[in-house]
PDB file of C-alpha atoms and ligand atoms in Angstrom:
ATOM      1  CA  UNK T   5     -11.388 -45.998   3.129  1.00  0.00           C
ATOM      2  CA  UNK T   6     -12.291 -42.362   3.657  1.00  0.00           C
ATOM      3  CA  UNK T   7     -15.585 -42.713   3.709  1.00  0.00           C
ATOM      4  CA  UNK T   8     -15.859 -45.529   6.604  1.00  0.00           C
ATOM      5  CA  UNK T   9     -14.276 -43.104   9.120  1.00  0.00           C
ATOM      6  CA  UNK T  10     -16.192 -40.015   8.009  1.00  0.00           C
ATOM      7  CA  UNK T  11     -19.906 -39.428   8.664  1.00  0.00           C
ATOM      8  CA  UNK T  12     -22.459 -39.656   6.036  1.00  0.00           C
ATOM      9  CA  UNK T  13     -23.333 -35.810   5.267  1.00  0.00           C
ATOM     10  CA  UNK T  14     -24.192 -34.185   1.731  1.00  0.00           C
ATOM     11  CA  UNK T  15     -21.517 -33.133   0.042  1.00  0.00           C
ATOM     12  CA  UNK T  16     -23.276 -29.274  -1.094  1.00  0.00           C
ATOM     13  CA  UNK T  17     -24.383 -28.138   2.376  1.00  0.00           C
ATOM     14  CA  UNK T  18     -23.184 -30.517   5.023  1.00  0.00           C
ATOM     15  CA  UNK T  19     -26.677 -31.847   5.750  1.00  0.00           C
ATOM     16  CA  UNK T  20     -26.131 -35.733   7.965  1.00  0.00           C
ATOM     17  CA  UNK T  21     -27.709 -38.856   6.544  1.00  0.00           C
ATOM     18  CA  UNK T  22     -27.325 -38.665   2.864  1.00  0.00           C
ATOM     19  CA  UNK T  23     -24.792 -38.415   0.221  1.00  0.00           C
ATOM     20  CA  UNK T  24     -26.452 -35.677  -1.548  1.00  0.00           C
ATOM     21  CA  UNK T  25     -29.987 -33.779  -0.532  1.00  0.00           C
ATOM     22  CA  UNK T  26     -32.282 -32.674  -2.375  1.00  0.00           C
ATOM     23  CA  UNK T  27     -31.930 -29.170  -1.917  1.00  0.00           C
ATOM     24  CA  UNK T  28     -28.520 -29.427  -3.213  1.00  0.00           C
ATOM     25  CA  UNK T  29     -29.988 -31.622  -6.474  1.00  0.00           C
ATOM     26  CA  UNK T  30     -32.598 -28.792  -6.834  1.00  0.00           C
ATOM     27  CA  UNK T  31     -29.984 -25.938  -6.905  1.00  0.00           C
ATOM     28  CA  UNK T  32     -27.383 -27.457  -9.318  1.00  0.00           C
ATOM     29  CA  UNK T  33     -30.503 -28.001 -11.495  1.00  0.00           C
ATOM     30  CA  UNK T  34     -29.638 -26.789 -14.905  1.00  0.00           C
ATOM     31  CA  UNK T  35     -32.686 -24.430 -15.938  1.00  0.00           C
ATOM     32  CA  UNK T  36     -33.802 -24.104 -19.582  1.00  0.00           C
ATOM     33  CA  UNK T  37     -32.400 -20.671 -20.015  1.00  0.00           C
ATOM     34  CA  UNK T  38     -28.814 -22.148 -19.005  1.00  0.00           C
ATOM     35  CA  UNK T  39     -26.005 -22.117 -19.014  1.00  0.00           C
ATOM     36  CA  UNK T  40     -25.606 -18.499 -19.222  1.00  0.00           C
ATOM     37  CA  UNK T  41     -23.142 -16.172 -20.525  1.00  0.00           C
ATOM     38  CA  UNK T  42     -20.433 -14.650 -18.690  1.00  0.00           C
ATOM     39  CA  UNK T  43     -17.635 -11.822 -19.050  1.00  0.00           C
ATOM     40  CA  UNK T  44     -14.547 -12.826 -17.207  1.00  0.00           C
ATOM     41  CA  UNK T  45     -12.101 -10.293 -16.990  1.00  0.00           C
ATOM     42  CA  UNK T  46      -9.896 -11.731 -19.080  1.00  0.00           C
ATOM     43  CA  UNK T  47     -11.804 -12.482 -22.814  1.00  0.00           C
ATOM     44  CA  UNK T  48     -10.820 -15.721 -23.443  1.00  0.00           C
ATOM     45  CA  UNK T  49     -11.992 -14.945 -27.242  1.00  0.00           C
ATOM     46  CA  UNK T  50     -14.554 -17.577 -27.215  1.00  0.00           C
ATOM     47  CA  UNK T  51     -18.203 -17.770 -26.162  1.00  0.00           C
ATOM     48  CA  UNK T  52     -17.883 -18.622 -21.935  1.00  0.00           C
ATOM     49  CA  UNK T  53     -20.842 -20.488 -20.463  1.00  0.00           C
ATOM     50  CA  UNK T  54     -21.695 -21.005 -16.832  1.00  0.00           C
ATOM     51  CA  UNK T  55     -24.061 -23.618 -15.523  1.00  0.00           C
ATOM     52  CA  UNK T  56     -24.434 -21.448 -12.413  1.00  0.00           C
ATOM     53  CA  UNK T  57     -22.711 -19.137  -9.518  1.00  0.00           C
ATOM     54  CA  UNK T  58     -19.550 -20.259  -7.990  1.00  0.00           C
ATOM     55  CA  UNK T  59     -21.804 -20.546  -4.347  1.00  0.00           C
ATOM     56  CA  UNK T  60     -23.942 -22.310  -2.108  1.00  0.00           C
ATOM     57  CA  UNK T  61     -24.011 -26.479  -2.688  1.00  0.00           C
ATOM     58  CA  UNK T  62     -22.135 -25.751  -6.685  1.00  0.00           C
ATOM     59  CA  UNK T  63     -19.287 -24.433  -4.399  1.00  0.00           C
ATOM     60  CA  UNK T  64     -18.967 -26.991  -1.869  1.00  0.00           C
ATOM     61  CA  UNK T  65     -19.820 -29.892  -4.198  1.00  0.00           C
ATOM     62  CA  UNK T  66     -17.083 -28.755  -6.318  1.00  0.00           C
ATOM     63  CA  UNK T  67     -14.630 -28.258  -3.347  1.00  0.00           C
ATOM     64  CA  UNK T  68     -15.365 -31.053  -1.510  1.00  0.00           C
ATOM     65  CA  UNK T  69     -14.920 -33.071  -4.892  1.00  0.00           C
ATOM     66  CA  UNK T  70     -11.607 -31.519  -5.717  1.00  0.00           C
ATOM     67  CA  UNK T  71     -10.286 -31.243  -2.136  1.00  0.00           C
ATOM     68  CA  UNK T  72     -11.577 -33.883   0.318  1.00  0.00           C
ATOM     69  CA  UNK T  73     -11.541 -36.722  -2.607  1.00  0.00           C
ATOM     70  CA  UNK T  74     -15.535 -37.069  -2.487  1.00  0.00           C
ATOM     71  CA  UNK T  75     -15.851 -39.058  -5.509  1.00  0.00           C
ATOM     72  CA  UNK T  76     -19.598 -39.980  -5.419  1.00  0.00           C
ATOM     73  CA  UNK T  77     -19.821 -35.796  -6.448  1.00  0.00           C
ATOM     74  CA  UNK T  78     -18.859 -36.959  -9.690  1.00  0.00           C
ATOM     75  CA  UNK T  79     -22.445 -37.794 -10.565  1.00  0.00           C
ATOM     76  CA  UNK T  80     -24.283 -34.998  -9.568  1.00  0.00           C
ATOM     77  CA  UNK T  81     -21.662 -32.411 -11.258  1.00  0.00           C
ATOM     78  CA  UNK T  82     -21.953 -34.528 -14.180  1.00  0.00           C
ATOM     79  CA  UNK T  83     -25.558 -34.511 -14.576  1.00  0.00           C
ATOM     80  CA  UNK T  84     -25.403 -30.871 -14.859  1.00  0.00           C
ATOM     81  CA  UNK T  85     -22.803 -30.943 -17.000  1.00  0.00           C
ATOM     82  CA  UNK T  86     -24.705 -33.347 -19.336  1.00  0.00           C
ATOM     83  CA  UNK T  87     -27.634 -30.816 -19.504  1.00  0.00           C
ATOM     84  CA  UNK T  88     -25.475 -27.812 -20.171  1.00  0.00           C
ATOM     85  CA  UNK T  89     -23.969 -29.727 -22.977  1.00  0.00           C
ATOM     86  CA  UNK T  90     -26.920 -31.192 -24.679  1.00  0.00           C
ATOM     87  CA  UNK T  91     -28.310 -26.987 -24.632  1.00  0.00           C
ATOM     88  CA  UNK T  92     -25.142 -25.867 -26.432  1.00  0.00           C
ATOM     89  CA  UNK T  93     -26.021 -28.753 -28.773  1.00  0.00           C
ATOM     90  CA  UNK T  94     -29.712 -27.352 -29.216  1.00  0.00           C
ATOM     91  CA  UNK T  95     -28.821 -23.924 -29.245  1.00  0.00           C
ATOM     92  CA  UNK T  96     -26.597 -24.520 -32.406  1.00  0.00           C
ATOM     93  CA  UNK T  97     -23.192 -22.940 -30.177  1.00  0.00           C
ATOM     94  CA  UNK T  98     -21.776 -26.374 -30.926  1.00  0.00           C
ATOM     95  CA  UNK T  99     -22.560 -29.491 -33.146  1.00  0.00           C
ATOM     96  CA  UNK T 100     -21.409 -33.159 -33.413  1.00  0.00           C
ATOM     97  CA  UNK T 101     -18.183 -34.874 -33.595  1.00  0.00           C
ATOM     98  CA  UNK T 102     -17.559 -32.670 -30.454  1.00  0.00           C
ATOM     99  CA  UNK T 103     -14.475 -33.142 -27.961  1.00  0.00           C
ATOM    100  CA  UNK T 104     -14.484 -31.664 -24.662  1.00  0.00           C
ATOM    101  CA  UNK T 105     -11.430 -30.898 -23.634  1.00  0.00           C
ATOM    102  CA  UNK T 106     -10.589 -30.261 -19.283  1.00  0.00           C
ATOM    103  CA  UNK T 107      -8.861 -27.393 -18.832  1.00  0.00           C
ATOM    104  CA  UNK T 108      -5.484 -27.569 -17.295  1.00  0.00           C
ATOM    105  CA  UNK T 109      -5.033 -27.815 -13.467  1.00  0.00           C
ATOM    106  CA  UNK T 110      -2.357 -28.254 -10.980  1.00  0.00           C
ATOM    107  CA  UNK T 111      -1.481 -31.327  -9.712  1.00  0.00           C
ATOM    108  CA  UNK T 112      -2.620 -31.841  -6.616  1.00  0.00           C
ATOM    109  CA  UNK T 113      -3.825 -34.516  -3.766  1.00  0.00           C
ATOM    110  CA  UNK T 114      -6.934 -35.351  -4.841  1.00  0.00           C
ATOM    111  CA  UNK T 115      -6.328 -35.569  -8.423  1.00  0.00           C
ATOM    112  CA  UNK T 116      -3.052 -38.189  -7.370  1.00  0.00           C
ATOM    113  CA  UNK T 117      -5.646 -40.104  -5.767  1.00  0.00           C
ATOM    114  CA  UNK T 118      -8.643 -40.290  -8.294  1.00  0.00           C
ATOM    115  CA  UNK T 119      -7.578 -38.488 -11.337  1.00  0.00           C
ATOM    116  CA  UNK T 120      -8.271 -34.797 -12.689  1.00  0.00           C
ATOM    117  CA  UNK T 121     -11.713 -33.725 -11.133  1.00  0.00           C
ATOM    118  CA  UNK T 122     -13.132 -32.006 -14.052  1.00  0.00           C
ATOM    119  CA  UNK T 123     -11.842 -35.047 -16.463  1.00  0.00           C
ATOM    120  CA  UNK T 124     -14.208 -37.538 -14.369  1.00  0.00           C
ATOM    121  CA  UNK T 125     -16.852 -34.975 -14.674  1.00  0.00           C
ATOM    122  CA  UNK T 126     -16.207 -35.206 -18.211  1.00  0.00           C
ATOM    123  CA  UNK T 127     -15.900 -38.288 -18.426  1.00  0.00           C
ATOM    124  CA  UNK T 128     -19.064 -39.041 -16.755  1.00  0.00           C
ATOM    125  CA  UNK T 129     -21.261 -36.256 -18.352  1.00  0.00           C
ATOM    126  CA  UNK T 130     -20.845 -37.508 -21.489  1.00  0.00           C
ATOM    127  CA  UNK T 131     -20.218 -41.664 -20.924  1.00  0.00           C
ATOM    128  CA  UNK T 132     -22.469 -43.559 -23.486  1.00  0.00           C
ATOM    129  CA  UNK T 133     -22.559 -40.838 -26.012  1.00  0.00           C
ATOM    130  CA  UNK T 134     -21.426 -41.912 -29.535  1.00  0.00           C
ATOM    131  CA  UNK T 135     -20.495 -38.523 -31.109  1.00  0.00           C
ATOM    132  CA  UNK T 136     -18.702 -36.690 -28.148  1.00  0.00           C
ATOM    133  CA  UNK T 137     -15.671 -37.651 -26.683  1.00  0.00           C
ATOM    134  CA  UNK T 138     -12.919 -35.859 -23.837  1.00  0.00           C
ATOM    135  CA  UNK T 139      -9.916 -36.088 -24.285  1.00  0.00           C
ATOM    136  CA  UNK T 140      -7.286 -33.946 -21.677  1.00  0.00           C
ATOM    137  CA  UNK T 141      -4.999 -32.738 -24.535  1.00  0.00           C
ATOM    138  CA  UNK T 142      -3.812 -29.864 -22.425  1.00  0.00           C
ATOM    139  CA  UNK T 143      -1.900 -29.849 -19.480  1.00  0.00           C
ATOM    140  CA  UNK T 144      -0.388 -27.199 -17.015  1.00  0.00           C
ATOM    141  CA  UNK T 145       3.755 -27.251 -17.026  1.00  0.00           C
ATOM    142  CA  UNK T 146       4.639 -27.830 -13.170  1.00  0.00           C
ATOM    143  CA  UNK T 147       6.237 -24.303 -12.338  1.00  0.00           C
ATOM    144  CA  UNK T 148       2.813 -22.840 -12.211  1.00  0.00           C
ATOM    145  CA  UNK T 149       2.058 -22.146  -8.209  1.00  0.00           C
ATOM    146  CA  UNK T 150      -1.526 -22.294  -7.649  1.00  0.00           C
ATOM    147  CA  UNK T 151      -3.488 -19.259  -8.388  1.00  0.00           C
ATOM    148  CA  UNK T 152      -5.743 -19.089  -5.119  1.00  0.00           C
ATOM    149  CA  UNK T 153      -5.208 -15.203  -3.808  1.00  0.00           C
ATOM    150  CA  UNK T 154      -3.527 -13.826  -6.524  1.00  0.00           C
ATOM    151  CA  UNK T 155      -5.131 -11.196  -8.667  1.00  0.00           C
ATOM    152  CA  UNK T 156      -5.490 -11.247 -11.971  1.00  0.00           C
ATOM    153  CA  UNK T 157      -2.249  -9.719 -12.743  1.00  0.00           C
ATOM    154  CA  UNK T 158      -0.156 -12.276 -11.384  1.00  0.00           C
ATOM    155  CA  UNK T 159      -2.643 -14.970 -12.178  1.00  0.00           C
ATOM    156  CA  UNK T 160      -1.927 -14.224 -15.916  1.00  0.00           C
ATOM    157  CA  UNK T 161       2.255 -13.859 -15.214  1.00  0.00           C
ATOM    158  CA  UNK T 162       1.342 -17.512 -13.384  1.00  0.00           C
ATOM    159  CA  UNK T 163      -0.593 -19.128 -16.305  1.00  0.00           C
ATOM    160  CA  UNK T 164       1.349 -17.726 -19.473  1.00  0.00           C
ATOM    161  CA  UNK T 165       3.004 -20.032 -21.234  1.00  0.00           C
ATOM    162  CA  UNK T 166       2.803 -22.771 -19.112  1.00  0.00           C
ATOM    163  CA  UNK T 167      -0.344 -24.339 -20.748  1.00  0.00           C
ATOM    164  CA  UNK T 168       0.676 -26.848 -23.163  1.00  0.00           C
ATOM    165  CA  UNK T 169      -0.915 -29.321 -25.526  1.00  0.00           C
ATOM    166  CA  UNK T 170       0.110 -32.557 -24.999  1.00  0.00           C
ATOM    167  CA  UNK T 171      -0.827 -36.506 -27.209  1.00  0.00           C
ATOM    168  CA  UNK T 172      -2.989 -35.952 -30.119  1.00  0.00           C
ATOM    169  CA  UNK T 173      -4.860 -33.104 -30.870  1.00  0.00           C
ATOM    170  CA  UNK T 174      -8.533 -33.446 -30.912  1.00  0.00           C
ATOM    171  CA  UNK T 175     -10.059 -33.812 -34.681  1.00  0.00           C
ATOM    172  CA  UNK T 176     -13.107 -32.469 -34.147  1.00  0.00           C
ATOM    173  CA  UNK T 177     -14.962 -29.208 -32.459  1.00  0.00           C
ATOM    174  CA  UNK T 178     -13.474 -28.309 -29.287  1.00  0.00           C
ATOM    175  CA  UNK T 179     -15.232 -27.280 -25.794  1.00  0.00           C
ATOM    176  CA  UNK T 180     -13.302 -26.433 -23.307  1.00  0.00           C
ATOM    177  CA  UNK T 181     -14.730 -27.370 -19.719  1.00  0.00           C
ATOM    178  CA  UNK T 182     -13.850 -26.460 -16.042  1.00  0.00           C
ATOM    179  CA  UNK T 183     -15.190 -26.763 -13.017  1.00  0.00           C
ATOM    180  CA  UNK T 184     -14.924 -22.282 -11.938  1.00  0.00           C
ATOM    181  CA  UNK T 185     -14.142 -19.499 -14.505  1.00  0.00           C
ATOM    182  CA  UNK T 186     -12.606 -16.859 -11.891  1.00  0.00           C
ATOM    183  CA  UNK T 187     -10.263 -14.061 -14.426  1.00  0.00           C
ATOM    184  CA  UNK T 188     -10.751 -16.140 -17.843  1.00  0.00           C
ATOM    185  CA  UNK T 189      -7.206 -16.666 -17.674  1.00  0.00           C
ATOM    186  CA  UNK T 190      -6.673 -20.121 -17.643  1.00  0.00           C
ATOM    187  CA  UNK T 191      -9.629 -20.243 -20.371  1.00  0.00           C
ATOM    188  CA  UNK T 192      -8.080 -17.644 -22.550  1.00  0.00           C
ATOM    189  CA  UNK T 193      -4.818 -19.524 -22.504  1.00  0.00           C
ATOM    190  CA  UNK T 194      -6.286 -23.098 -22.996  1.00  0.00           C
ATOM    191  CA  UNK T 195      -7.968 -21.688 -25.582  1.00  0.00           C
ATOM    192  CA  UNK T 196      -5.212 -19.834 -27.764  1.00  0.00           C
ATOM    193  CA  UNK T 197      -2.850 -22.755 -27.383  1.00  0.00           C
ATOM    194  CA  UNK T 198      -5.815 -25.065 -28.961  1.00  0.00           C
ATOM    195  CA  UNK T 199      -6.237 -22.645 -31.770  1.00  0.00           C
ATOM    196  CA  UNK T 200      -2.045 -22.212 -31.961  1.00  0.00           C
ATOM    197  CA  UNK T 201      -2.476 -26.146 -33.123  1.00  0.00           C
ATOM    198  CA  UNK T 202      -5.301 -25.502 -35.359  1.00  0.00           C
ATOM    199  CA  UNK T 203      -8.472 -26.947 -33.431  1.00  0.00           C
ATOM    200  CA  UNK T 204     -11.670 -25.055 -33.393  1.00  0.00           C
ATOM    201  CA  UNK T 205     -12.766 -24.173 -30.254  1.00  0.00           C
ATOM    202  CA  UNK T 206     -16.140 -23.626 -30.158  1.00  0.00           C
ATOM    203  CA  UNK T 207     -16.834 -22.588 -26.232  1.00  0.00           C
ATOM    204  CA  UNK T 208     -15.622 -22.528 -22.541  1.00  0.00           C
ATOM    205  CA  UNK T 209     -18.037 -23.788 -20.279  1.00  0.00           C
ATOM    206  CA  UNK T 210     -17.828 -23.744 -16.672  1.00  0.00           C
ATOM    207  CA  UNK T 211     -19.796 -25.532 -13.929  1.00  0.00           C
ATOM    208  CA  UNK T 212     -19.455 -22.171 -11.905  1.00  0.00           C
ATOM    209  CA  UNK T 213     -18.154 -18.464 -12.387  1.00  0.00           C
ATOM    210  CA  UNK T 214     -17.080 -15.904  -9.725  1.00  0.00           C
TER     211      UNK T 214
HETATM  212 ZN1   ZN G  14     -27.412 -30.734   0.597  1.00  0.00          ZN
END
């Protein structure tokens, strides 16, 4: 419906006539020294890899995806989700049976329409593979307001305790995927509350960090 009223333009830098450029394919391109290590502020007391800078076409693709409902940016994302997966395989950070696991987010108009963003990612990243699996065994308890402008104080009074596990939880190794790492907050927490229930947790990894 959405997309007969609004014009055709790529969904990473607003360019007309296409869906997705290829300048925007080009910079979400995983490279083989990624995904890379980063330090949030918060040590989520795992290993945290980012596919890339939360900027440029990541930024938008991942905004327009989560906020204007833009579901044909499920397949790009997901594509460089794939390869950051598949590296963490090769590098040995994680092995088969694997389950990623979505971190938590707040409800909110886009996922009411098509579902969690980062669970289609997911979902899509890893479609057709025998040994890994998602499953979105967390979830974020409804008081939490949404953390955009709040440092990383109140982020962490806004996240604590409000992450819970909920149906079965995953039998195998654990990575826990979102789309931005900002404080490592909502990582640390969806991590210790895995662990709490005695999964292993291998990793975070994030499309994008701050
Ligand atoms: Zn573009």
């Amino acid at each position: 419906m959405l997309d007969l009223i609004l014009p055709l333009e790529c969904g990473g830098c607003g360019a007309p006539s296409t869906r997705w450029c290829e300048a925007c394919a080009l910079e979400l391109a995983v490279r083989p020294d990624e995904p890379h290590v980063v330090n949030p502020r918060v040590d989520p007391e795992a290993p945290v890899f980012a596919l890339g800078r939360y900027a440029g076409a990541r930024r938008r693709a991942i905004l327009t995806l989560k906020e204007n409902g833009r579901g044909d940016l499920v397949a790009p994302l997901a594509l460089a989700l794939a390869v950051g997966v598949y590296r963490l395989l090769t590098w040995g950070m994680v092995e088969t049976p694997l389950t990623i696991v979505p971190a938590p987010t707040r409800r909110s108009a886009a996922r009411r329409r098509g579902g969690d963003p980062v669970t289609r990612v997911a979902r899509a990243a890893v479609a057709g593979h025998p040994d890994i699996t998602v499953a979105p065994a967390l979830r974020m308890k409804a008081l939490a307001r949404d953390s955009v402008g709040l440092g990383t104080s109140a982020r962490e009074r806004n996240i604590a305790g409000r992450v819970v596990l909920r149906g079965r939880r995953p039998g195998t190794e654990v990575v826990v995927v979102d789309d931005v790492v900002t404080t490592g907050t909502t990582a640390r927490e969806s991590v210790r509350i895995l662990r709490a229930a005695g999964v292993r947790v291998a990793a975070v990894l994030a499309i994008a960090a701050t």
